[in-house]
Amino acid sequence: MPSTAEKLSPTRVKLTIEIPFSDLKPHLDKAYKDIAEQVNIPGFRKGKVPAAVIDQRFGRGVVLQEAINDAIPPAYNAAIDEAKVIPMAQPEVEVTKLEDKELIEFVAEVDVRPEITLPDFATVTATVDNVEDLDEMVQERLDILRERFATTTEVDRAAADGDVLNI
């Protein structure tokens, strides 16, 4: 199945995939079989309806749609493997060309994992802040925690600065 990959952005890829009719034939046979098992047509046992009767009753389009829905996932997975991209979400699929007994072409746009190049670690430098006032910073954080988790107790005296009053 020929496919082409076009990079739309660093995180988005457009895959154009063609499925020749010879590859679609097994999916068409499966679609006819599935439809024959689901429908009840007078004069035929369930699951034994011929393909010509299904085409006559429901149209070739229904069968093609069923076959395409069955054929797209393996073709998409093969194109993903061929393009060597890692999809991050479900693709947006659109059938662009549908020629019965020739080929089917569809386009799948999908978000992919971006390629990241890391610099050489030997050249990377890091600056660390000087911690001169470590004791002072620790004491400040402890005071904040004491204030946050403080409990109140009743006292028998006049109100002073820092007391909590209920009126």
PDB file of N, CA and C in Angstrom, residues 55-148:
ATOM      1  N   ASP A  55     -26.190  -6.187  -3.256  1.00  0.00           N
ATOM      2  CA  ASP A  55     -25.970  -4.990  -4.077  1.00  0.00           C
ATOM      3  C   ASP A  55     -27.289  -4.423  -4.588  1.00  0.00           C
ATOM      4  N   GLN A  56     -28.204  -5.302  -4.982  1.00  0.00           N
ATOM      5  CA  GLN A  56     -29.489  -4.865  -5.525  1.00  0.00           C
ATOM      6  C   GLN A  56     -30.350  -4.217  -4.439  1.00  0.00           C
ATOM      7  N   ARG A  57     -30.384  -4.822  -3.250  1.00  0.00           N
ATOM      8  CA  ARG A  57     -31.243  -4.328  -2.173  1.00  0.00           C
ATOM      9  C   ARG A  57     -30.680  -3.086  -1.479  1.00  0.00           C
ATOM     10  N   PHE A  58     -29.383  -3.107  -1.181  1.00  0.00           N
ATOM     11  CA  PHE A  58     -28.799  -2.050  -0.353  1.00  0.00           C
ATOM     12  C   PHE A  58     -27.854  -1.131  -1.120  1.00  0.00           C
ATOM     13  N   GLY A  59     -27.392  -1.546  -2.281  1.00  0.00           N
ATOM     14  CA  GLY A  59     -26.487  -0.727  -3.076  1.00  0.00           C
ATOM     15  C   GLY A  59     -25.031  -1.078  -2.806  1.00  0.00           C
ATOM     16  N   ARG A  60     -24.228  -0.876  -3.808  1.00  0.00           N
ATOM     17  CA  ARG A  60     -22.800  -1.184  -3.702  1.00  0.00           C
ATOM     18  C   ARG A  60     -22.119  -0.241  -2.701  1.00  0.00           C
ATOM     19  N   GLY A  61     -22.649   0.963  -2.545  1.00  0.00           N
ATOM     20  CA  GLY A  61     -22.052   1.947  -1.638  1.00  0.00           C
ATOM     21  C   GLY A  61     -22.015   1.487  -0.194  1.00  0.00           C
ATOM     22  N   VAL A  62     -23.057   0.809   0.251  1.00  0.00           N
ATOM     23  CA  VAL A  62     -23.105   0.312   1.632  1.00  0.00           C
ATOM     24  C   VAL A  62     -22.011  -0.723   1.852  1.00  0.00           C
ATOM     25  N   VAL A  63     -21.840  -1.602   0.872  1.00  0.00           N
ATOM     26  CA  VAL A  63     -20.818  -2.648   0.979  1.00  0.00           C
ATOM     27  C   VAL A  63     -19.427  -2.017   0.951  1.00  0.00           C
ATOM     28  N   LEU A  64     -19.221  -1.057   0.044  1.00  0.00           N
ATOM     29  CA  LEU A  64     -17.919  -0.373  -0.029  1.00  0.00           C
ATOM     30  C   LEU A  64     -17.608   0.363   1.271  1.00  0.00           C
ATOM     31  N   GLN A  65     -18.614   1.010   1.832  1.00  0.00           N
ATOM     32  CA  GLN A  65     -18.406   1.730   3.092  1.00  0.00           C
ATOM     33  C   GLN A  65     -17.981   0.773   4.200  1.00  0.00           C
ATOM     34  N   GLU A  66     -18.652  -0.351   4.281  1.00  0.00           N
ATOM     35  CA  GLU A  66     -18.307  -1.363   5.287  1.00  0.00           C
ATOM     36  C   GLU A  66     -16.887  -1.886   5.058  1.00  0.00           C
ATOM     37  N   ALA A  67     -16.536  -2.137   3.798  1.00  0.00           N
ATOM     38  CA  ALA A  67     -15.203  -2.652   3.470  1.00  0.00           C
ATOM     39  C   ALA A  67     -14.123  -1.612   3.762  1.00  0.00           C
ATOM     40  N   ILE A  68     -14.400  -0.359   3.441  1.00  0.00           N
ATOM     41  CA  ILE A  68     -13.419   0.710   3.692  1.00  0.00           C
ATOM     42  C   ILE A  68     -13.207   0.888   5.185  1.00  0.00           C
ATOM     43  N   ASN A  69     -14.287   0.874   5.953  1.00  0.00           N
ATOM     44  CA  ASN A  69     -14.154   0.996   7.412  1.00  0.00           C
ATOM     45  C   ASN A  69     -13.324  -0.142   7.990  1.00  0.00           C
ATOM     46  N   ASP A  70     -13.374  -1.292   7.350  1.00  0.00           N
ATOM     47  CA  ASP A  70     -12.596  -2.445   7.798  1.00  0.00           C
ATOM     48  C   ASP A  70     -11.148  -2.374   7.308  1.00  0.00           C
ATOM     49  N   ALA A  71     -10.914  -1.738   6.148  1.00  0.00           N
ATOM     50  CA  ALA A  71      -9.575  -1.713   5.537  1.00  0.00           C
ATOM     51  C   ALA A  71      -8.709  -0.555   6.015  1.00  0.00           C
ATOM     52  N   ILE A  72      -9.313   0.529   6.478  1.00  0.00           N
ATOM     53  CA  ILE A  72      -8.530   1.718   6.848  1.00  0.00           C
ATOM     54  C   ILE A  72      -7.594   1.472   8.030  1.00  0.00           C
ATOM     55  N   PRO A  73      -8.021   0.868   9.149  1.00  0.00           N
ATOM     56  CA  PRO A  73      -7.087   0.728  10.282  1.00  0.00           C
ATOM     57  C   PRO A  73      -5.783   0.002   9.965  1.00  0.00           C
ATOM     58  N   PRO A  74      -5.792  -1.164   9.282  1.00  0.00           N
ATOM     59  CA  PRO A  74      -4.490  -1.784   8.991  1.00  0.00           C
ATOM     60  C   PRO A  74      -3.635  -0.961   8.027  1.00  0.00           C
ATOM     61  N   ALA A  75      -4.274  -0.292   7.062  1.00  0.00           N
ATOM     62  CA  ALA A  75      -3.516   0.544   6.125  1.00  0.00           C
ATOM     63  C   ALA A  75      -2.912   1.745   6.845  1.00  0.00           C
ATOM     64  N   TYR A  76      -3.673   2.333   7.762  1.00  0.00           N
ATOM     65  CA  TYR A  76      -3.180   3.468   8.548  1.00  0.00           C
ATOM     66  C   TYR A  76      -2.003   3.038   9.420  1.00  0.00           C
ATOM     67  N   ASN A  77      -2.126   1.887  10.075  1.00  0.00           N
ATOM     68  CA  ASN A  77      -1.030   1.394  10.924  1.00  0.00           C
ATOM     69  C   ASN A  77       0.224   1.116  10.108  1.00  0.00           C
ATOM     70  N   ALA A  78       0.066   0.573   8.906  1.00  0.00           N
ATOM     71  CA  ALA A  78       1.225   0.328   8.043  1.00  0.00           C
ATOM     72  C   ALA A  78       1.878   1.643   7.628  1.00  0.00           C
ATOM     73  N   ALA A  79       1.069   2.665   7.343  1.00  0.00           N
ATOM     74  CA  ALA A  79       1.615   3.970   6.956  1.00  0.00           C
ATOM     75  C   ALA A  79       2.335   4.635   8.122  1.00  0.00           C
ATOM     76  N   ILE A  80       1.806   4.475   9.335  1.00  0.00           N
ATOM     77  CA  ILE A  80       2.461   5.023  10.534  1.00  0.00           C
ATOM     78  C   ILE A  80       3.823   4.364  10.715  1.00  0.00           C
ATOM     79  N   ASP A  81       3.872   3.046  10.553  1.00  0.00           N
ATOM     80  CA  ASP A  81       5.150   2.334  10.683  1.00  0.00           C
ATOM     81  C   ASP A  81       6.131   2.765   9.597  1.00  0.00           C
ATOM     82  N   GLU A  82       5.633   2.941   8.382  1.00  0.00           N
ATOM     83  CA  GLU A  82       6.498   3.330   7.265  1.00  0.00           C
ATOM     84  C   GLU A  82       7.046   4.749   7.456  1.00  0.00           C
ATOM     85  N   ALA A  83       6.212   5.658   7.969  1.00  0.00           N
ATOM     86  CA  ALA A  83       6.635   7.049   8.168  1.00  0.00           C
ATOM     87  C   ALA A  83       7.476   7.216   9.431  1.00  0.00           C
ATOM     88  N   LYS A  84       7.499   6.196  10.281  1.00  0.00           N
ATOM     89  CA  LYS A  84       8.268   6.214  11.529  1.00  0.00           C
ATOM     90  C   LYS A  84       7.881   7.404  12.416  1.00  0.00           C
ATOM     91  N   VAL A  85       6.580   7.567  12.627  1.00  0.00           N
ATOM     92  CA  VAL A  85       6.070   8.587  13.535  1.00  0.00           C
ATOM     93  C   VAL A  85       5.292   7.898  14.649  1.00  0.00           C
ATOM     94  N   ILE A  86       5.184   8.594  15.772  1.00  0.00           N
ATOM     95  CA  ILE A  86       4.454   8.049  16.919  1.00  0.00           C
ATOM     96  C   ILE A  86       3.204   8.905  17.119  1.00  0.00           C
ATOM     97  N   PRO A  87       2.010   8.365  16.804  1.00  0.00           N
ATOM     98  CA  PRO A  87       0.786   9.162  16.946  1.00  0.00           C
ATOM     99  C   PRO A  87       0.452   9.405  18.415  1.00  0.00           C
ATOM    100  N   MET A  88      -0.092  10.588  18.683  1.00  0.00           N
ATOM    101  CA  MET A  88      -0.463  10.958  20.043  1.00  0.00           C
ATOM    102  C   MET A  88      -1.983  10.988  20.231  1.00  0.00           C
ATOM    103  N   ALA A  89      -2.745  10.858  19.145  1.00  0.00           N
ATOM    104  CA  ALA A  89      -4.206  10.910  19.235  1.00  0.00           C
ATOM    105  C   ALA A  89      -4.800  10.110  18.077  1.00  0.00           C
ATOM    106  N   GLN A  90      -6.112  10.041  18.055  1.00  0.00           N
ATOM    107  CA  GLN A  90      -6.804   9.373  16.953  1.00  0.00           C
ATOM    108  C   GLN A  90      -6.694  10.247  15.704  1.00  0.00           C
ATOM    109  N   PRO A  91      -6.546   9.644  14.532  1.00  0.00           N
ATOM    110  CA  PRO A  91      -6.403  10.444  13.312  1.00  0.00           C
ATOM    111  C   PRO A  91      -7.743  10.990  12.830  1.00  0.00           C
ATOM    112  N   GLU A  92      -7.656  12.059  12.055  1.00  0.00           N
ATOM    113  CA  GLU A  92      -8.821  12.581  11.343  1.00  0.00           C
ATOM    114  C   GLU A  92      -8.723  12.018   9.926  1.00  0.00           C
ATOM    115  N   VAL A  93      -9.629  11.108   9.579  1.00  0.00           N
ATOM    116  CA  VAL A  93      -9.543  10.381   8.307  1.00  0.00           C
ATOM    117  C   VAL A  93     -10.603  10.899   7.345  1.00  0.00           C
ATOM    118  N   GLU A  94     -10.184  11.088   6.085  1.00  0.00           N
ATOM    119  CA  GLU A  94     -11.107  11.516   5.037  1.00  0.00           C
ATOM    120  C   GLU A  94     -10.773  10.746   3.761  1.00  0.00           C
ATOM    121  N   VAL A  95     -11.780  10.070   3.209  1.00  0.00           N
ATOM    122  CA  VAL A  95     -11.586   9.345   1.950  1.00  0.00           C
ATOM    123  C   VAL A  95     -11.625  10.379   0.829  1.00  0.00           C
ATOM    124  N   THR A  96     -10.534  10.469   0.054  1.00  0.00           N
ATOM    125  CA  THR A  96     -10.439  11.485  -0.996  1.00  0.00           C
ATOM    126  C   THR A  96     -10.732  10.929  -2.385  1.00  0.00           C
ATOM    127  N   LYS A  97     -10.465   9.653  -2.599  1.00  0.00           N
ATOM    128  CA  LYS A  97     -10.713   9.059  -3.916  1.00  0.00           C
ATOM    129  C   LYS A  97     -11.281   7.664  -3.708  1.00  0.00           C
ATOM    130  N   LEU A  98     -12.422   7.416  -4.361  1.00  0.00           N
ATOM    131  CA  LEU A  98     -13.074   6.113  -4.246  1.00  0.00           C
ATOM    132  C   LEU A  98     -13.486   5.678  -5.644  1.00  0.00           C
ATOM    133  N   GLU A  99     -12.670   4.824  -6.237  1.00  0.00           N
ATOM    134  CA  GLU A  99     -12.961   4.305  -7.570  1.00  0.00           C
ATOM    135  C   GLU A  99     -13.190   2.802  -7.436  1.00  0.00           C
ATOM    136  N   ASP A 100     -14.444   2.396  -7.666  1.00  0.00           N
ATOM    137  CA  ASP A 100     -14.793   0.984  -7.521  1.00  0.00           C
ATOM    138  C   ASP A 100     -13.981   0.141  -8.502  1.00  0.00           C
ATOM    139  N   LYS A 101     -13.444  -0.932  -8.002  1.00  0.00           N
ATOM    140  CA  LYS A 101     -12.624  -1.897  -8.745  1.00  0.00           C
ATOM    141  C   LYS A 101     -11.293  -1.316  -9.213  1.00  0.00           C
ATOM    142  N   GLU A 102     -10.861  -0.181  -8.640  1.00  0.00           N
ATOM    143  CA  GLU A 102      -9.543   0.368  -8.972  1.00  0.00           C
ATOM    144  C   GLU A 102      -8.735   0.618  -7.704  1.00  0.00           C
ATOM    145  N   LEU A 103      -9.002   1.744  -7.023  1.00  0.00           N
ATOM    146  CA  LEU A 103      -8.263   2.022  -5.800  1.00  0.00           C
ATOM    147  C   LEU A 103      -9.053   2.951  -4.900  1.00  0.00           C
ATOM    148  N   ILE A 104      -8.599   3.004  -3.663  1.00  0.00           N
ATOM    149  CA  ILE A 104      -9.177   3.903  -2.673  1.00  0.00           C
ATOM    150  C   ILE A 104      -8.027   4.701  -2.086  1.00  0.00           C
ATOM    151  N   GLU A 105      -8.225   5.999  -1.982  1.00  0.00           N
ATOM    152  CA  GLU A 105      -7.194   6.862  -1.403  1.00  0.00           C
ATOM    153  C   GLU A 105      -7.825   7.624  -0.255  1.00  0.00           C
ATOM    154  N   PHE A 106      -7.120   7.676   0.861  1.00  0.00           N
ATOM    155  CA  PHE A 106      -7.617   8.465   1.979  1.00  0.00           C
ATOM    156  C   PHE A 106      -6.478   9.234   2.618  1.00  0.00           C
ATOM    157  N   VAL A 107      -6.856  10.303   3.310  1.00  0.00           N
ATOM    158  CA  VAL A 107      -5.903  11.179   3.985  1.00  0.00           C
ATOM    159  C   VAL A 107      -6.183  11.090   5.474  1.00  0.00           C
ATOM    160  N   ALA A 108      -5.124  10.914   6.241  1.00  0.00           N
ATOM    161  CA  ALA A 108      -5.248  10.868   7.701  1.00  0.00           C
ATOM    162  C   ALA A 108      -4.315  11.922   8.286  1.00  0.00           C
ATOM    163  N   GLU A 109      -4.889  12.844   9.053  1.00  0.00           N
ATOM    164  CA  GLU A 109      -4.085  13.842   9.760  1.00  0.00           C
ATOM    165  C   GLU A 109      -4.070  13.452  11.223  1.00  0.00           C
ATOM    166  N   VAL A 110      -2.874  13.465  11.803  1.00  0.00           N
ATOM    167  CA  VAL A 110      -2.744  13.012  13.183  1.00  0.00           C
ATOM    168  C   VAL A 110      -1.674  13.834  13.892  1.00  0.00           C
ATOM    169  N   ASP A 111      -1.894  14.063  15.187  1.00  0.00           N
ATOM    170  CA  ASP A 111      -0.876  14.703  16.020  1.00  0.00           C
ATOM    171  C   ASP A 111       0.155  13.655  16.380  1.00  0.00           C
ATOM    172  N   VAL A 112       1.433  14.033  16.273  1.00  0.00           N
ATOM    173  CA  VAL A 112       2.515  13.092  16.543  1.00  0.00           C
ATOM    174  C   VAL A 112       3.458  13.668  17.590  1.00  0.00           C
ATOM    175  N   ARG A 113       4.253  12.773  18.147  1.00  0.00           N
ATOM    176  CA  ARG A 113       5.249  13.183  19.128  1.00  0.00           C
ATOM    177  C   ARG A 113       6.334  13.983  18.399  1.00  0.00           C
ATOM    178  N   PRO A 114       6.661  15.181  18.892  1.00  0.00           N
ATOM    179  CA  PRO A 114       7.692  15.974  18.210  1.00  0.00           C
ATOM    180  C   PRO A 114       9.078  15.375  18.421  1.00  0.00           C
ATOM    181  N   GLU A 115       9.954  15.656  17.468  1.00  0.00           N
ATOM    182  CA  GLU A 115      11.334  15.207  17.594  1.00  0.00           C
ATOM    183  C   GLU A 115      12.099  16.257  18.392  1.00  0.00           C
ATOM    184  N   ILE A 116      12.739  15.818  19.448  1.00  0.00           N
ATOM    185  CA  ILE A 116      13.472  16.729  20.329  1.00  0.00           C
ATOM    186  C   ILE A 116      14.940  16.365  20.275  1.00  0.00           C
ATOM    187  N   THR A 117      15.771  17.370  20.039  1.00  0.00           N
ATOM    188  CA  THR A 117      17.214  17.139  20.056  1.00  0.00           C
ATOM    189  C   THR A 117      17.774  17.765  21.325  1.00  0.00           C
ATOM    190  N   LEU A 118      18.408  16.957  22.128  1.00  0.00           N
ATOM    191  CA  LEU A 118      18.981  17.430  23.381  1.00  0.00           C
ATOM    192  C   LEU A 118      20.406  17.910  23.142  1.00  0.00           C
ATOM    193  N   PRO A 119      20.796  18.995  23.816  1.00  0.00           N
ATOM    194  CA  PRO A 119      22.173  19.463  23.661  1.00  0.00           C
ATOM    195  C   PRO A 119      23.137  18.528  24.391  1.00  0.00           C
ATOM    196  N   ASP A 120      24.412  18.660  24.080  1.00  0.00           N
ATOM    197  CA  ASP A 120      25.444  17.869  24.740  1.00  0.00           C
ATOM    198  C   ASP A 120      25.507  18.296  26.206  1.00  0.00           C
ATOM    199  N   PHE A 121      25.420  17.341  27.112  1.00  0.00           N
ATOM    200  CA  PHE A 121      25.380  17.675  28.531  1.00  0.00           C
ATOM    201  C   PHE A 121      26.691  18.261  29.037  1.00  0.00           C
ATOM    202  N   ALA A 122      27.779  18.004  28.357  1.00  0.00           N
ATOM    203  CA  ALA A 122      29.074  18.543  28.777  1.00  0.00           C
ATOM    204  C   ALA A 122      29.117  20.057  28.613  1.00  0.00           C
ATOM    205  N   THR A 123      28.338  20.598  27.688  1.00  0.00           N
ATOM    206  CA  THR A 123      28.362  22.040  27.446  1.00  0.00           C
ATOM    207  C   THR A 123      27.314  22.797  28.257  1.00  0.00           C
ATOM    208  N   VAL A 124      26.412  22.111  28.913  1.00  0.00           N
ATOM    209  CA  VAL A 124      25.358  22.766  29.682  1.00  0.00           C
ATOM    210  C   VAL A 124      25.900  23.178  31.043  1.00  0.00           C
ATOM    211  N   THR A 125      25.647  24.440  31.406  1.00  0.00           N
ATOM    212  CA  THR A 125      26.065  24.932  32.720  1.00  0.00           C
ATOM    213  C   THR A 125      24.825  25.322  33.507  1.00  0.00           C
ATOM    214  N   ALA A 126      24.901  25.135  34.784  1.00  0.00           N
ATOM    215  CA  ALA A 126      23.790  25.481  35.662  1.00  0.00           C
ATOM    216  C   ALA A 126      24.296  26.427  36.736  1.00  0.00           C
ATOM    217  N   THR A 127      23.494  27.424  37.068  1.00  0.00           N
ATOM    218  CA  THR A 127      23.857  28.358  38.132  1.00  0.00           C
ATOM    219  C   THR A 127      23.006  28.043  39.348  1.00  0.00           C
ATOM    220  N   VAL A 128      23.650  28.012  40.480  1.00  0.00           N
ATOM    221  CA  VAL A 128      22.976  27.716  41.735  1.00  0.00           C
ATOM    222  C   VAL A 128      23.047  28.962  42.598  1.00  0.00           C
ATOM    223  N   ASP A 129      21.896  29.357  43.147  1.00  0.00           N
ATOM    224  CA  ASP A 129      21.872  30.529  44.018  1.00  0.00           C
ATOM    225  C   ASP A 129      22.651  30.239  45.291  1.00  0.00           C
ATOM    226  N   ASN A 130      23.352  31.259  45.754  1.00  0.00           N
ATOM    227  CA  ASN A 130      24.127  31.134  46.984  1.00  0.00           C
ATOM    228  C   ASN A 130      23.169  31.181  48.166  1.00  0.00           C
ATOM    229  N   VAL A 131      23.281  30.226  49.059  1.00  0.00           N
ATOM    230  CA  VAL A 131      22.377  30.138  50.199  1.00  0.00           C
ATOM    231  C   VAL A 131      23.126  30.592  51.452  1.00  0.00           C
ATOM    232  N   GLU A 132      23.315  31.908  51.536  1.00  0.00           N
ATOM    233  CA  GLU A 132      24.038  32.448  52.688  1.00  0.00           C
ATOM    234  C   GLU A 132      23.128  32.551  53.903  1.00  0.00           C
ATOM    235  N   ASP A 133      21.887  32.956  53.667  1.00  0.00           N
ATOM    236  CA  ASP A 133      20.969  33.199  54.773  1.00  0.00           C
ATOM    237  C   ASP A 133      20.045  32.006  54.983  1.00  0.00           C
ATOM    238  N   LEU A 134      20.588  30.805  54.997  1.00  0.00           N
ATOM    239  CA  LEU A 134      19.787  29.594  55.124  1.00  0.00           C
ATOM    240  C   LEU A 134      19.073  29.535  56.475  1.00  0.00           C
ATOM    241  N   ASP A 135      19.778  29.836  57.557  1.00  0.00           N
ATOM    242  CA  ASP A 135      19.153  29.794  58.887  1.00  0.00           C
ATOM    243  C   ASP A 135      18.016  30.804  58.989  1.00  0.00           C
ATOM    244  N   GLU A 136      18.222  31.958  58.421  1.00  0.00           N
ATOM    245  CA  GLU A 136      17.201  33.000  58.462  1.00  0.00           C
ATOM    246  C   GLU A 136      15.969  32.583  57.652  1.00  0.00           C
ATOM    247  N   MET A 137      16.172  31.957  56.489  1.00  0.00           N
ATOM    248  CA  MET A 137      15.055  31.498  55.660  1.00  0.00           C
ATOM    249  C   MET A 137      14.285  30.368  56.350  1.00  0.00           C
ATOM    250  N   VAL A 138      14.988  29.462  57.005  1.00  0.00           N
ATOM    251  CA  VAL A 138      14.342  28.361  57.721  1.00  0.00           C
ATOM    252  C   VAL A 138      13.503  28.915  58.862  1.00  0.00           C
ATOM    253  N   GLN A 139      14.045  29.853  59.598  1.00  0.00           N
ATOM    254  CA  GLN A 139      13.314  30.444  60.726  1.00  0.00           C
ATOM    255  C   GLN A 139      12.061  31.175  60.236  1.00  0.00           C
ATOM    256  N   GLU A 140      12.178  31.865  59.126  1.00  0.00           N
ATOM    257  CA  GLU A 140      11.038  32.582  58.557  1.00  0.00           C
ATOM    258  C   GLU A 140       9.923  31.606  58.168  1.00  0.00           C
ATOM    259  N   ARG A 141      10.265  30.481  57.518  1.00  0.00           N
ATOM    260  CA  ARG A 141       9.276  29.482  57.136  1.00  0.00           C
ATOM    261  C   ARG A 141       8.638  28.833  58.367  1.00  0.00           C
ATOM    262  N   LEU A 142       9.440  28.583  59.405  1.00  0.00           N
ATOM    263  CA  LEU A 142       8.894  28.013  60.643  1.00  0.00           C
ATOM    264  C   LEU A 142       7.898  28.963  61.288  1.00  0.00           C
ATOM    265  N   ASP A 143       8.204  30.258  61.293  1.00  0.00           N
ATOM    266  CA  ASP A 143       7.284  31.248  61.865  1.00  0.00           C
ATOM    267  C   ASP A 143       5.965  31.278  61.091  1.00  0.00           C
ATOM    268  N   ILE A 144       6.049  31.181  59.776  1.00  0.00           N
ATOM    269  CA  ILE A 144       4.828  31.165  58.952  1.00  0.00           C
ATOM    270  C   ILE A 144       3.994  29.925  59.270  1.00  0.00           C
ATOM    271  N   LEU A 145       4.640  28.765  59.402  1.00  0.00           N
ATOM    272  CA  LEU A 145       3.921  27.531  59.731  1.00  0.00           C
ATOM    273  C   LEU A 145       3.314  27.590  61.127  1.00  0.00           C
ATOM    274  N   ARG A 146       4.038  28.161  62.088  1.00  0.00           N
ATOM    275  CA  ARG A 146       3.496  28.302  63.452  1.00  0.00           C
ATOM    276  C   ARG A 146       2.249  29.170  63.449  1.00  0.00           C
ATOM    277  N   GLU A 147       2.290  30.253  62.683  1.00  0.00           N
ATOM    278  CA  GLU A 147       1.149  31.149  62.621  1.00  0.00           C
ATOM    279  C   GLU A 147      -0.051  30.471  61.954  1.00  0.00           C
ATOM    280  N   ARG A 148       0.207  29.696  60.914  1.00  0.00           N
ATOM    281  CA  ARG A 148      -0.859  29.036  60.175  1.00  0.00           C
ATOM    282  C   ARG A 148      -1.549  27.965  61.017  1.00  0.00           C
TER     283      ARG A 148
END
